[in-house]
PDB file of C-alpha atoms in Angstrom:
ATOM      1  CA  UNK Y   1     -22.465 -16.053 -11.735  1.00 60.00           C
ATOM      2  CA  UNK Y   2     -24.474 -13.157 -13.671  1.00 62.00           C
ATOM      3  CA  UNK Y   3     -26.518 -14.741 -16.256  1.00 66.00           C
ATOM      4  CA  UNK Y   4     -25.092 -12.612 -18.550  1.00 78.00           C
ATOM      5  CA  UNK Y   5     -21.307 -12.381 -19.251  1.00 81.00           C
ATOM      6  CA  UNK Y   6     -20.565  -8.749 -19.675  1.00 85.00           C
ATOM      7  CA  UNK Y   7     -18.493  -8.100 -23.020  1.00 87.00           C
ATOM      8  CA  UNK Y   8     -17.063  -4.391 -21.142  1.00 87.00           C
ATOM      9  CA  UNK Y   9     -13.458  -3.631 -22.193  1.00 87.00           C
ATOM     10  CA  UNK Y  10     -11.889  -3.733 -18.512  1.00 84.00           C
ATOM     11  CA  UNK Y  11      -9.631  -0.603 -20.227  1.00 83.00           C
ATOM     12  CA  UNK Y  12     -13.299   1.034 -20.167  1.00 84.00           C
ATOM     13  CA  UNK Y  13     -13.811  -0.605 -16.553  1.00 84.00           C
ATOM     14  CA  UNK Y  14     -11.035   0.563 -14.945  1.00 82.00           C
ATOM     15  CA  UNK Y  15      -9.933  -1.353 -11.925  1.00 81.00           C
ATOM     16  CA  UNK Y  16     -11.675   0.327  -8.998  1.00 79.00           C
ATOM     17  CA  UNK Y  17     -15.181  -0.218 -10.819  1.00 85.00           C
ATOM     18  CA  UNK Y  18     -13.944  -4.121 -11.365  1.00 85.00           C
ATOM     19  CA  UNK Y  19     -13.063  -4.385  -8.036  1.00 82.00           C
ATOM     20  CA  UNK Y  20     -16.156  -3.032  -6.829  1.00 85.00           C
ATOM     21  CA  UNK Y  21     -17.795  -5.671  -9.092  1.00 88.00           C
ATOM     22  CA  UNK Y  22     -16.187  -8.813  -7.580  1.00 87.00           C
ATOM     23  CA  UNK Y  23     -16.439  -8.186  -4.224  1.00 85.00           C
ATOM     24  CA  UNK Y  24     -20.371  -8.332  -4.912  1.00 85.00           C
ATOM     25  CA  UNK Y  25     -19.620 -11.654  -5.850  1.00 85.00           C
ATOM     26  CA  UNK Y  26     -17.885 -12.760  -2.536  1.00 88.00           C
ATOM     27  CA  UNK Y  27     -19.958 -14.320   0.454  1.00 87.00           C
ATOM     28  CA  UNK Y  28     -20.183 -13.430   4.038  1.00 86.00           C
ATOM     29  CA  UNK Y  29     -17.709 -14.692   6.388  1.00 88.00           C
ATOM     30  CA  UNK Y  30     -18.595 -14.376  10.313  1.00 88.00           C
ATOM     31  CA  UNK Y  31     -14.813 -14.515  11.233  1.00 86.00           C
ATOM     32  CA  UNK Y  32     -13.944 -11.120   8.487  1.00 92.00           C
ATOM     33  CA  UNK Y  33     -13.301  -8.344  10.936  1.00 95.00           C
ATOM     34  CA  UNK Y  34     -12.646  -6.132   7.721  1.00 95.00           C
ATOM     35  CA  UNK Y  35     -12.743  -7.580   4.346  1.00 91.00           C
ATOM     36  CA  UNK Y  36     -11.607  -6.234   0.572  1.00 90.00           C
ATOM     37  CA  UNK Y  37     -11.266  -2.363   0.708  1.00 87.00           C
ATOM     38  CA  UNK Y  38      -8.748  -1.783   3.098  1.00 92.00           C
ATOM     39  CA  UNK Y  39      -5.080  -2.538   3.146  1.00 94.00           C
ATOM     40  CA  UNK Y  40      -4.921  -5.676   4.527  1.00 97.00           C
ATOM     41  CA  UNK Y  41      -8.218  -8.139   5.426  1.00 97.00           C
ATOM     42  CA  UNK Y  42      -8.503  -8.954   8.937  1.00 98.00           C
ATOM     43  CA  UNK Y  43      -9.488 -11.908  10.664  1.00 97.00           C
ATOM     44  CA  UNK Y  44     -10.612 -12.467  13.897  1.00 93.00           C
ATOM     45  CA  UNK Y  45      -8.979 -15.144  16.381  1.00 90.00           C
ATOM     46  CA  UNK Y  46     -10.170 -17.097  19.354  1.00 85.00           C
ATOM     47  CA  UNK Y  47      -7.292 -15.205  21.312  1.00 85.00           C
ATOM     48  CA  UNK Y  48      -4.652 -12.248  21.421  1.00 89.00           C
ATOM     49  CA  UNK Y  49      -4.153 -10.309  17.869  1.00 96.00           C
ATOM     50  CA  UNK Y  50      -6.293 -10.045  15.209  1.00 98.00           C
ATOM     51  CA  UNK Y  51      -5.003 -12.050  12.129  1.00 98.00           C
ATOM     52  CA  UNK Y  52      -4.078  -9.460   9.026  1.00 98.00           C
ATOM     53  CA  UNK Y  53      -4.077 -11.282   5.383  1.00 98.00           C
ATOM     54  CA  UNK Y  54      -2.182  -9.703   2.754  1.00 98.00           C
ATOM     55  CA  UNK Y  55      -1.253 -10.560  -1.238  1.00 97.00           C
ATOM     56  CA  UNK Y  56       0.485  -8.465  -3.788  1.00 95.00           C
ATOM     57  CA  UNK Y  57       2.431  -8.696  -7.048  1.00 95.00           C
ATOM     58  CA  UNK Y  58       5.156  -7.586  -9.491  1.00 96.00           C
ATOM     59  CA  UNK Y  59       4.281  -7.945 -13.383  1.00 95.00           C
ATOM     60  CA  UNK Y  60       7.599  -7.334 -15.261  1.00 96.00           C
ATOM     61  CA  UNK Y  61       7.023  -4.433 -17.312  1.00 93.00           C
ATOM     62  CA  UNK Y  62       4.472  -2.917 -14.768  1.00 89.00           C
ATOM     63  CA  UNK Y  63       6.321  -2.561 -11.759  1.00 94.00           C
ATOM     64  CA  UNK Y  64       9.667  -3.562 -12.093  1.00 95.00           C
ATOM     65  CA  UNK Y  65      11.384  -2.991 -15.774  1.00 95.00           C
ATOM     66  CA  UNK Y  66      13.484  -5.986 -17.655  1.00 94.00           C
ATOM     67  CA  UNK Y  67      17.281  -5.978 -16.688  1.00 95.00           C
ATOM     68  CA  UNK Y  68      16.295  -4.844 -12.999  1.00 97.00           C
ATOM     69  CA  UNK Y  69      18.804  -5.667 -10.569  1.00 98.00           C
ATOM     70  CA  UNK Y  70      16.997  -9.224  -9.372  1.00 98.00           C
ATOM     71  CA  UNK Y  71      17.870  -8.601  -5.644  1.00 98.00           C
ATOM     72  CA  UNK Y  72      16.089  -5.201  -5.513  1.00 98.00           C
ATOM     73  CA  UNK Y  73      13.097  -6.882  -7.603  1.00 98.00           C
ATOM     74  CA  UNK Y  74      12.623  -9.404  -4.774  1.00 98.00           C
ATOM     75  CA  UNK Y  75      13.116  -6.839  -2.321  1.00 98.00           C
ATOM     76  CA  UNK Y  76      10.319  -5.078  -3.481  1.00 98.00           C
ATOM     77  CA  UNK Y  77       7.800  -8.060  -3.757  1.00 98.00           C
ATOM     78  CA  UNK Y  78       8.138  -8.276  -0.031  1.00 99.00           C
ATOM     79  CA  UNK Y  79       8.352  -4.589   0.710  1.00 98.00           C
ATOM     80  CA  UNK Y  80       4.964  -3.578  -0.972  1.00 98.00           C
ATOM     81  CA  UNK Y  81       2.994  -6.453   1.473  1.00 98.00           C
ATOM     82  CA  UNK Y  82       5.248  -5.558   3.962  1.00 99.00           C
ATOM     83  CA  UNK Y  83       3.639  -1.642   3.405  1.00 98.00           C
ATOM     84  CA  UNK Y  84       0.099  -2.972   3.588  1.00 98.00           C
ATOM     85  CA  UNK Y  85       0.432  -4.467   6.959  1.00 98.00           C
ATOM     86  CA  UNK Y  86       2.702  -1.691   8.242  1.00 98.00           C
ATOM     87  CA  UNK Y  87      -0.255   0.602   7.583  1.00 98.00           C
ATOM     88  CA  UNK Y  88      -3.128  -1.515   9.676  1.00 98.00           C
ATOM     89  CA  UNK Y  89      -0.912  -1.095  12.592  1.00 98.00           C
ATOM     90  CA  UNK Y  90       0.179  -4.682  12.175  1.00 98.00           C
ATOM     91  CA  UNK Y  91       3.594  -6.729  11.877  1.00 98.00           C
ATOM     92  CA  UNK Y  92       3.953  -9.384   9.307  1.00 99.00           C
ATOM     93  CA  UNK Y  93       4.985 -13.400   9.980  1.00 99.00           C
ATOM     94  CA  UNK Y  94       4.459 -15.381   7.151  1.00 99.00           C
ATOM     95  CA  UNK Y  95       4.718 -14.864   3.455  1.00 99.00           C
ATOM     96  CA  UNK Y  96       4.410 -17.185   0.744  1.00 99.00           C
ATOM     97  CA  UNK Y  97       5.583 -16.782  -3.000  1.00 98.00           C
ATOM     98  CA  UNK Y  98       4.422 -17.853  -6.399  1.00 98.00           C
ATOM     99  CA  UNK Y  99       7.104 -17.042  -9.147  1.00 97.00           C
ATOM    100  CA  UNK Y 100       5.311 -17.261 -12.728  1.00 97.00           C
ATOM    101  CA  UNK Y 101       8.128 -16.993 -15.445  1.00 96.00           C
ATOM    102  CA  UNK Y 102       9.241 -17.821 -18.981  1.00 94.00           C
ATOM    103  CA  UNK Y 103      11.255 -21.145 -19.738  1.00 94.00           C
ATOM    104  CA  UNK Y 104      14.128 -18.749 -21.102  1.00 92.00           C
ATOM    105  CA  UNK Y 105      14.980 -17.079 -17.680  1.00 94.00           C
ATOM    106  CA  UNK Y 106      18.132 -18.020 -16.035  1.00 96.00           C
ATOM    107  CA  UNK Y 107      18.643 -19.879 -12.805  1.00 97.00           C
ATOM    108  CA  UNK Y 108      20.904 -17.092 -11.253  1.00 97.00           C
ATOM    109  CA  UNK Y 109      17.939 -14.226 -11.986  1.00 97.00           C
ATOM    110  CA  UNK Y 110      15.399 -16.302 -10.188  1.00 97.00           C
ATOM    111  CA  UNK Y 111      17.711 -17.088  -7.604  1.00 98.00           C
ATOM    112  CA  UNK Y 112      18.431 -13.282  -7.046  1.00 98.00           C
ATOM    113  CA  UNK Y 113      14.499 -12.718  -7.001  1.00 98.00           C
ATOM    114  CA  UNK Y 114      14.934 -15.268  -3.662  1.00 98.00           C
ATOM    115  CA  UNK Y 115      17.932 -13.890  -2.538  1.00 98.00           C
ATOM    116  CA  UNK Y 116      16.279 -10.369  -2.048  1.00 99.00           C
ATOM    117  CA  UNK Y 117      12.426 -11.600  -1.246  1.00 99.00           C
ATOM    118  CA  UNK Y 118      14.180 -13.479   2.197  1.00 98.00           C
ATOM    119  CA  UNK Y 119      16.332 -10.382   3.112  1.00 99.00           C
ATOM    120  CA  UNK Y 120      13.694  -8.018   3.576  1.00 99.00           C
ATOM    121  CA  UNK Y 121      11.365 -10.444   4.877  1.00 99.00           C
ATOM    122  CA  UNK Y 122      13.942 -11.685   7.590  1.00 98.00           C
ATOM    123  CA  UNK Y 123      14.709  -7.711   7.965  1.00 98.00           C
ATOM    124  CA  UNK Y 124      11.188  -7.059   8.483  1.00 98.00           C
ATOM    125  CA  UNK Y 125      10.293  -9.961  10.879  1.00 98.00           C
ATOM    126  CA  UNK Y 126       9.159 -12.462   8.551  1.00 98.00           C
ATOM    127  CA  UNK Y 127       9.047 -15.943   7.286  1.00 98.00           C
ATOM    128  CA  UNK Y 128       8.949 -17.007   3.753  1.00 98.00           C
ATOM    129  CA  UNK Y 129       7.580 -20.474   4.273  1.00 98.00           C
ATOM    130  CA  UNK Y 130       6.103 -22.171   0.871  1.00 97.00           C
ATOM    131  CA  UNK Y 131       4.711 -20.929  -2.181  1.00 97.00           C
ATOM    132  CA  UNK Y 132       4.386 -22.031  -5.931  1.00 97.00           C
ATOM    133  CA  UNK Y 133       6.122 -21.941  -9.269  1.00 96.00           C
ATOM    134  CA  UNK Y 134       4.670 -22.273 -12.694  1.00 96.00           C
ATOM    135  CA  UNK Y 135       5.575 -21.526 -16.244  1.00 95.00           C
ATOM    136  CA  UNK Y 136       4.656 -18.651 -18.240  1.00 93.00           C
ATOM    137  CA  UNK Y 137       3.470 -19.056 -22.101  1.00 89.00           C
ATOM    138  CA  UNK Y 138       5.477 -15.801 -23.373  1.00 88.00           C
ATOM    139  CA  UNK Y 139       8.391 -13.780 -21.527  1.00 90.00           C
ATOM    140  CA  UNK Y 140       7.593 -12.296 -18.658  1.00 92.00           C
ATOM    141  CA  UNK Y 141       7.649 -13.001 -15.061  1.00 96.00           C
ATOM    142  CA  UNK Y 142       5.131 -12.070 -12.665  1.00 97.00           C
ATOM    143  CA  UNK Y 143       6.521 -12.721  -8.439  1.00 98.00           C
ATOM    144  CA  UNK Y 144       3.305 -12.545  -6.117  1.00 98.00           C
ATOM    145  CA  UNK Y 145       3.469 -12.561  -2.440  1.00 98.00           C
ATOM    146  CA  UNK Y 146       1.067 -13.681   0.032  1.00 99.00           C
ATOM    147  CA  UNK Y 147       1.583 -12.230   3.605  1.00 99.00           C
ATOM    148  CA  UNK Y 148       0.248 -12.754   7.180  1.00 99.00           C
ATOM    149  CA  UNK Y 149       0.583 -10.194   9.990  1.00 98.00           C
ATOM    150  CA  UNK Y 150      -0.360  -9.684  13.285  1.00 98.00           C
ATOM    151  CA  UNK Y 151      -2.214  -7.139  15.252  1.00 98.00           C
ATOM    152  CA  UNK Y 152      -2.968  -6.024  18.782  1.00 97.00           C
ATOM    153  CA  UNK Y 153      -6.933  -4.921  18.499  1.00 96.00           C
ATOM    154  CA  UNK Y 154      -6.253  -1.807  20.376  1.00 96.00           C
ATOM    155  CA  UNK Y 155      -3.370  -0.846  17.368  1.00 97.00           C
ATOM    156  CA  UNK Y 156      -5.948  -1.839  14.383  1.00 98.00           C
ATOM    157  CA  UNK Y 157      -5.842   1.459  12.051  1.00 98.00           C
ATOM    158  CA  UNK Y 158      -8.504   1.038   9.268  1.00 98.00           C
ATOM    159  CA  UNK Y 159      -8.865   3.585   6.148  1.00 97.00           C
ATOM    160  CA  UNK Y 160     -12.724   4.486   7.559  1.00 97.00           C
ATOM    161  CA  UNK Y 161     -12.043   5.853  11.107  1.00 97.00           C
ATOM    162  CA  UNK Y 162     -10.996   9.586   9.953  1.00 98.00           C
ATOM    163  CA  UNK Y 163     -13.485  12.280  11.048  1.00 98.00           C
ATOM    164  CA  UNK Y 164     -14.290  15.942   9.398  1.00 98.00           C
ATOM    165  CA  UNK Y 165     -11.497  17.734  10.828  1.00 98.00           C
ATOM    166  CA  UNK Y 166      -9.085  15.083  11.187  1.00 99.00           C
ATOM    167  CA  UNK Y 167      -5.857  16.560   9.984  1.00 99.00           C
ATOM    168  CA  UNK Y 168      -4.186  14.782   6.592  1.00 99.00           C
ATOM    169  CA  UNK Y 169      -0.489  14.295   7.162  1.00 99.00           C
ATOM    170  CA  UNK Y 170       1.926  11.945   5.124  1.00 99.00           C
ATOM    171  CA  UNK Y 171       5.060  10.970   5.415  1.00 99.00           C
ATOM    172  CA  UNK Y 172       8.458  11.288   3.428  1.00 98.00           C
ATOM    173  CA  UNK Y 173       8.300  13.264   0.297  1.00 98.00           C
ATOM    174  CA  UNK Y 174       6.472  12.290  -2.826  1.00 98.00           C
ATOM    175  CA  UNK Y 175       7.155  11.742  -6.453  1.00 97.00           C
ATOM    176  CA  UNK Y 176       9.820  10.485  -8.818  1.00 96.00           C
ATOM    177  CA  UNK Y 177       9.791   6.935  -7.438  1.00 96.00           C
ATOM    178  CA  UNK Y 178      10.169   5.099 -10.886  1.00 93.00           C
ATOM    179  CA  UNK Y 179      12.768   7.522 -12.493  1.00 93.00           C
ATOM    180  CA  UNK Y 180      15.366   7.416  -9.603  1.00 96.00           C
ATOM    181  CA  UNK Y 181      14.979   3.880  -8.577  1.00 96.00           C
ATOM    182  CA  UNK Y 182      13.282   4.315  -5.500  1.00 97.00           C
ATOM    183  CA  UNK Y 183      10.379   2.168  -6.816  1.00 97.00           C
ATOM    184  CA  UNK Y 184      12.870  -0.554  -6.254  1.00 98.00           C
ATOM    185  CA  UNK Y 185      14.890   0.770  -2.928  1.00 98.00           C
ATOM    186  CA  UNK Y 186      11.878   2.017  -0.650  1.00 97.00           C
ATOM    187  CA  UNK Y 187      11.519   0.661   2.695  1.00 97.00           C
ATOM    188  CA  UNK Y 188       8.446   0.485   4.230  1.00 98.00           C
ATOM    189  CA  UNK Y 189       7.257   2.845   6.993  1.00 98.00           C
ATOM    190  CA  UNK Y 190       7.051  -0.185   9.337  1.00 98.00           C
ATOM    191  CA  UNK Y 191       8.603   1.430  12.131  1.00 98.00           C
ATOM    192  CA  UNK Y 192       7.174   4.234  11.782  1.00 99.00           C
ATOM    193  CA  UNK Y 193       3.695   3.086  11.911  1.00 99.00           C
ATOM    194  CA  UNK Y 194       4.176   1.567  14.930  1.00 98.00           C
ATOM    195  CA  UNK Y 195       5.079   4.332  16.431  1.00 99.00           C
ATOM    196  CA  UNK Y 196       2.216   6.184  15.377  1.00 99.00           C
ATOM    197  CA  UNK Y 197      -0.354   3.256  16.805  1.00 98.00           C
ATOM    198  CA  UNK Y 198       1.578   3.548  20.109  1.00 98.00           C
ATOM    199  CA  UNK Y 199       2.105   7.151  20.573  1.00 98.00           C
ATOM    200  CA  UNK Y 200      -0.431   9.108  18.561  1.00 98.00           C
ATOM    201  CA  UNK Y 201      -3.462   6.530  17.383  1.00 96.00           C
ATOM    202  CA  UNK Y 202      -4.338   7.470  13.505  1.00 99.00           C
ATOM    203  CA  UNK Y 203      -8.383   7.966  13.069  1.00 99.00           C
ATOM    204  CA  UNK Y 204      -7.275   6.461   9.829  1.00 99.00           C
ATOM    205  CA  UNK Y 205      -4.179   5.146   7.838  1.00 99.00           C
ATOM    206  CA  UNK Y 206      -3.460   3.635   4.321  1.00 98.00           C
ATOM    207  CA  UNK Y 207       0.231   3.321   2.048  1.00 97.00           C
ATOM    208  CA  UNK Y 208       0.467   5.232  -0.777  1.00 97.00           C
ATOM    209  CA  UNK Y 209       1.324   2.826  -3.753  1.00 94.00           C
ATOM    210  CA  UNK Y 210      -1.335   4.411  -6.142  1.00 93.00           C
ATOM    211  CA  UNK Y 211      -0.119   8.259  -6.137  1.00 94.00           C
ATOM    212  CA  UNK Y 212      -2.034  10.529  -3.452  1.00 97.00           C
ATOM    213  CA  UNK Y 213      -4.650  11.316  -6.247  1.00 95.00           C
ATOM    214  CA  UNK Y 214      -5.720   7.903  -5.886  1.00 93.00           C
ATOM    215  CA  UNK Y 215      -5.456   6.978  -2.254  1.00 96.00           C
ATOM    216  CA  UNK Y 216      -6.340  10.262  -0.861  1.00 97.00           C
ATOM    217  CA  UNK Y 217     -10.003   9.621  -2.154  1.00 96.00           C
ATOM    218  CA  UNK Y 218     -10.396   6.307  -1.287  1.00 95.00           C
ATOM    219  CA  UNK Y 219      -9.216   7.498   2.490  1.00 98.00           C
ATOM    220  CA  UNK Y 220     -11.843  10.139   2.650  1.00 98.00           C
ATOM    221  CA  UNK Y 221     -14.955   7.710   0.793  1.00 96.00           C
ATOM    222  CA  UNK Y 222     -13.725   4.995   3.220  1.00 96.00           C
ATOM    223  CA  UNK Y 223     -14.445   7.248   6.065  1.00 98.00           C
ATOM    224  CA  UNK Y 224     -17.673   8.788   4.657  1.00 97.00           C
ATOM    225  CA  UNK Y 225     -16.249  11.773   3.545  1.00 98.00           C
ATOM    226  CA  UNK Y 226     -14.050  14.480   1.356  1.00 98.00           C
ATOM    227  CA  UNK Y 227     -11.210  16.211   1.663  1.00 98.00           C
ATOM    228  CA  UNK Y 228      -9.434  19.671   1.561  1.00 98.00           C
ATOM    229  CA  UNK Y 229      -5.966  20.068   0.481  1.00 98.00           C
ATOM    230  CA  UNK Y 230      -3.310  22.702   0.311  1.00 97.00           C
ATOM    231  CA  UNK Y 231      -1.305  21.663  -2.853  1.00 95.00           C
ATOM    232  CA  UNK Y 232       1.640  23.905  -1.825  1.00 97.00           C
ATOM    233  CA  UNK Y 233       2.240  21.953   1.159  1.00 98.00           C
ATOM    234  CA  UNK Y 234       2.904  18.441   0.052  1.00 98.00           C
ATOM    235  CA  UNK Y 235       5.999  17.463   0.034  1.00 98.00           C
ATOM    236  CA  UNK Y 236       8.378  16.779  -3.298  1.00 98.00           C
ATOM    237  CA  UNK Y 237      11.527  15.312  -3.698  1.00 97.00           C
ATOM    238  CA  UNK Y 238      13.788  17.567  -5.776  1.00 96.00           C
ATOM    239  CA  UNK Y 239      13.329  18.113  -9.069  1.00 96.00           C
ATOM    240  CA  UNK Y 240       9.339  16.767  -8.641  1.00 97.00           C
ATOM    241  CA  UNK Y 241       6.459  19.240  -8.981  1.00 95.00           C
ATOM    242  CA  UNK Y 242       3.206  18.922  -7.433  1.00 96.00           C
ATOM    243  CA  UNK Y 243       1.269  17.575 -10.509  1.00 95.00           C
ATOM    244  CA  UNK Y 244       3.864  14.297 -10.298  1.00 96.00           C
ATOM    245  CA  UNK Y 245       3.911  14.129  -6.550  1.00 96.00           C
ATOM    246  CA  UNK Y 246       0.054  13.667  -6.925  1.00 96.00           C
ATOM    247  CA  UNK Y 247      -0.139  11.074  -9.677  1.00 93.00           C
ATOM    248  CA  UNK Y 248       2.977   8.658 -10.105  1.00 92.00           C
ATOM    249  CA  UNK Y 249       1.882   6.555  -6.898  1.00 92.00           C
ATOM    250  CA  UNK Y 250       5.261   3.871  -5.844  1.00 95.00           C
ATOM    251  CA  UNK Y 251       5.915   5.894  -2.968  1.00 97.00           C
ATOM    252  CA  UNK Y 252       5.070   3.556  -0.388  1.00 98.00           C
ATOM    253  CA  UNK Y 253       4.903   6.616   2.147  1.00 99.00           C
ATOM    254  CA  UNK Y 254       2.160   6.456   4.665  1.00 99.00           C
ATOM    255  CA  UNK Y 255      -1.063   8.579   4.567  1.00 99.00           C
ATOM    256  CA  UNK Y 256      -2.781   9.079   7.915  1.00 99.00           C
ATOM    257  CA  UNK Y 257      -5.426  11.095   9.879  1.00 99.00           C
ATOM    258  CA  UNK Y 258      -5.258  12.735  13.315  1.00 99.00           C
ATOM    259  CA  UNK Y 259      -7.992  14.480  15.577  1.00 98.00           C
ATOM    260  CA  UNK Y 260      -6.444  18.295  15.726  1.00 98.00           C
ATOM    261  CA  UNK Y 261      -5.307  17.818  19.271  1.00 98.00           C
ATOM    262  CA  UNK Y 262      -3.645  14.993  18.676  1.00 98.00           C
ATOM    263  CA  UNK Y 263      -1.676  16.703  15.595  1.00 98.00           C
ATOM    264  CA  UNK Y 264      -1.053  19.863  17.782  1.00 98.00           C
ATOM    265  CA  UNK Y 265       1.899  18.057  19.403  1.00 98.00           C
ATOM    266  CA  UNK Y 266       2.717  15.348  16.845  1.00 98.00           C
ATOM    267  CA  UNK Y 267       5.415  16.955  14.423  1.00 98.00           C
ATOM    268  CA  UNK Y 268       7.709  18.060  17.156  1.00 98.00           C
ATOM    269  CA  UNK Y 269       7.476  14.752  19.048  1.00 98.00           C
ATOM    270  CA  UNK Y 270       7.285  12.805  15.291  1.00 99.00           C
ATOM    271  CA  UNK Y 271      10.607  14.521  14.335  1.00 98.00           C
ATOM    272  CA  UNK Y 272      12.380  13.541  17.805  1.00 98.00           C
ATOM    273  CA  UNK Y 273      11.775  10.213  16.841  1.00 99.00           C
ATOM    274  CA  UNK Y 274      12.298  10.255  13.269  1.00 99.00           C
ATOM    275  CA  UNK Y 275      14.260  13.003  12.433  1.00 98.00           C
ATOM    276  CA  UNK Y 276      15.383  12.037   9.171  1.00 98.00           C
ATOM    277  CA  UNK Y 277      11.450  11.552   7.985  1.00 98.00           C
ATOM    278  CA  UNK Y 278       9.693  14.097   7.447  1.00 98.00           C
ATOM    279  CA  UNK Y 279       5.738  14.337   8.709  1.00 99.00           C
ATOM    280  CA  UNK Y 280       3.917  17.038   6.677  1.00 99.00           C
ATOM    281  CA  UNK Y 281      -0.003  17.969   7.419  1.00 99.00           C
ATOM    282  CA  UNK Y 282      -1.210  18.864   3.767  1.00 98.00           C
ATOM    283  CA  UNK Y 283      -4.734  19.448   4.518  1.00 98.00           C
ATOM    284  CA  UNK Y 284      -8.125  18.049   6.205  1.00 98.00           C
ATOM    285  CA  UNK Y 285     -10.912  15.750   5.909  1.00 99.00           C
ATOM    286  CA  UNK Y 286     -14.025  17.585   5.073  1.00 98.00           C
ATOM    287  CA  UNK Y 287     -17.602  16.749   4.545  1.00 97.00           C
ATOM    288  CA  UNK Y 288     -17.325  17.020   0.851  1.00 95.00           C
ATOM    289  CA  UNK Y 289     -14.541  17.426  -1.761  1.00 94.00           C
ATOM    290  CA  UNK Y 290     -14.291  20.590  -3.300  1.00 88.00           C
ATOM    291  CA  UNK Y 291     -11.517  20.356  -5.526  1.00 90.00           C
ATOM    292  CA  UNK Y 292     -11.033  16.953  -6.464  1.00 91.00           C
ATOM    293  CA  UNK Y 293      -7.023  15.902  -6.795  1.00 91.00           C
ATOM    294  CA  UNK Y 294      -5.998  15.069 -10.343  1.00 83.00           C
ATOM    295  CA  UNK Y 295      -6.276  10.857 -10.375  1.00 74.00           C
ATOM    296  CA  UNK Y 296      -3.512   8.861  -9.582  1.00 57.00           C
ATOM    297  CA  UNK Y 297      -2.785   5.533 -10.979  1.00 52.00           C
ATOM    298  CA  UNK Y 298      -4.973   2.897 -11.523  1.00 54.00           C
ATOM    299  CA  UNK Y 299      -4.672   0.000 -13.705  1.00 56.00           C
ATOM    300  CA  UNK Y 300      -6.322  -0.658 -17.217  1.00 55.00           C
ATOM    301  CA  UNK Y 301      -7.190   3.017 -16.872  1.00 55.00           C
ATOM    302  CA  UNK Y 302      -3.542   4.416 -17.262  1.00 53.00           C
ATOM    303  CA  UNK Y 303      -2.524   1.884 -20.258  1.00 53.00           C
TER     304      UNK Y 303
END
């Protein structure tokens, strides 16, 4: 505990800077392969994979708006873990939920929040298996989920393995996610990341939930680092320019590295598998960053 409580405004914070600041507070653990930083935290085991540890949450208001179909809103509490352990390379297990909500909500919303939270986990290989409830002061409702994954060692993909070089490449198109709906109807790139593990090892991989101005950075400084990219290159969904693309984040695409060679042969053997999913190189990790990309999201900052 400091010995000082700081009076800072976290709006004048901003979250990566708070982050930053209670992590310093956490202790060592001899079993944390890869602690706070990365997608997922990873814990070794006595045998077989590596343990991945996940949590995440929807904040009416913030991620989902009120009168949201309540199927699609559970669907997406599961998705965006689901996206986290997708991008270490990993496949999730276990999940469990804590629903925080109003008195005044109805039994048949909450029960839709359920309804949708065990689809896409059983979809995606997964087991709800506990969680909590509790009641909010004021209306609102806030769904967190806590997930556990597996990984084989060899298919581990951290943020910090990308090299100068190392081609940039993402996935899917970008931008628009909250005005058409797809912040609700994504799926995450689960198969598609394990097909990248097996057949063309990322240096590096992350999701993009934050807007590529956000996680591109955090990529590169994770891997010691900048970054060059070609704006004209990265892809849009209709109707989305570049400056949106960049900073709206919910896109739940993945962003990955490759070593040039590797990337030589990649798109044509990506879009045999994939055909439907696009896999666009929009630049390269450099030894410094030129031209910064305008910021993405990031909480307290953006409100």
């Amino acid at each position: 505990m400091p010995e000082k409580l700081s009076t800072q405004r976290l709006g004048d914070l901003g979250e990566e800077a708070l982050v930053d600041r209670l992590i310093a507070l956490l202790p060592p653990d001899p079993a944390l392969l890869v602690g706070p930083g990365d997608d997922c935290a990873v814990v070794e085991t006595e045998h077989g994979p590596w343990q991945l540890l996940k949590t995440d949450c929807l904040i009416e208001g913030v991620h989902f708006l009120p009168g949201s179909d309540p199927a699609l809103v559970g669907r997406k509490a599961i998705h965006r873990a689901v996206s986290d352990i997708a991008a270490m390379g990993g496949e999730p297990r276990h999940a469990l939920v804590t629903l925080a909500v109003s008195a005044d909500r109805t039994l048949g919303e909450v029960e839709g929040w359920y309804c949708g939270m065990v689809a896409a986990a059983t979809a995606a290989g997964c087991s709800i298996v506990g969680g909590e409830t509790s009641r909010l002061p004021e209306k609102g409702a806030l769904l967190s989920v806590a997930m556990t994954g597996l990984v084989a060692p060899e298919h581990c993909v951290l943020r910090s393995g990308a090299s100068r070089g190392d081609i940039i490449a993402v996935t899917g198109r970008l931008g628009g996610s909250f005005e058409s709906g797809r912040h609700l109807t994504f799926s995450p790139r689960l198969a598609e990341a394990r097909w990248l593990v097996e057949h063309a090892r990322p240096t590096a991989m992350m999701d993009l939930s934050d807007g590529l101005g956000s996680d591109l950075p955090r990529l590169a400084r994770a891997s010691g680092g900048g970054y060059r990219v070609d704006s004209t290159t990265i892809p849009c969904h209709p109707g989305i320019d570049v400056e949106r693309a960049i900073g709206e984040g919910e896109d739940y695409e993945l962003l990955a590295t490759f070593s040039p060679a590797t990337f030589a042969t990649l798109p044509a053997r990506w879009a045999a598998a994939f055909p439907d999913v696009p896999l666009t190189a929009i630049g390269e990790i450099t030894e410094d960053t030129d031209e910064p990309l305008p910021r993405g999201w990031e909480h307290y900052r953006n409100e």
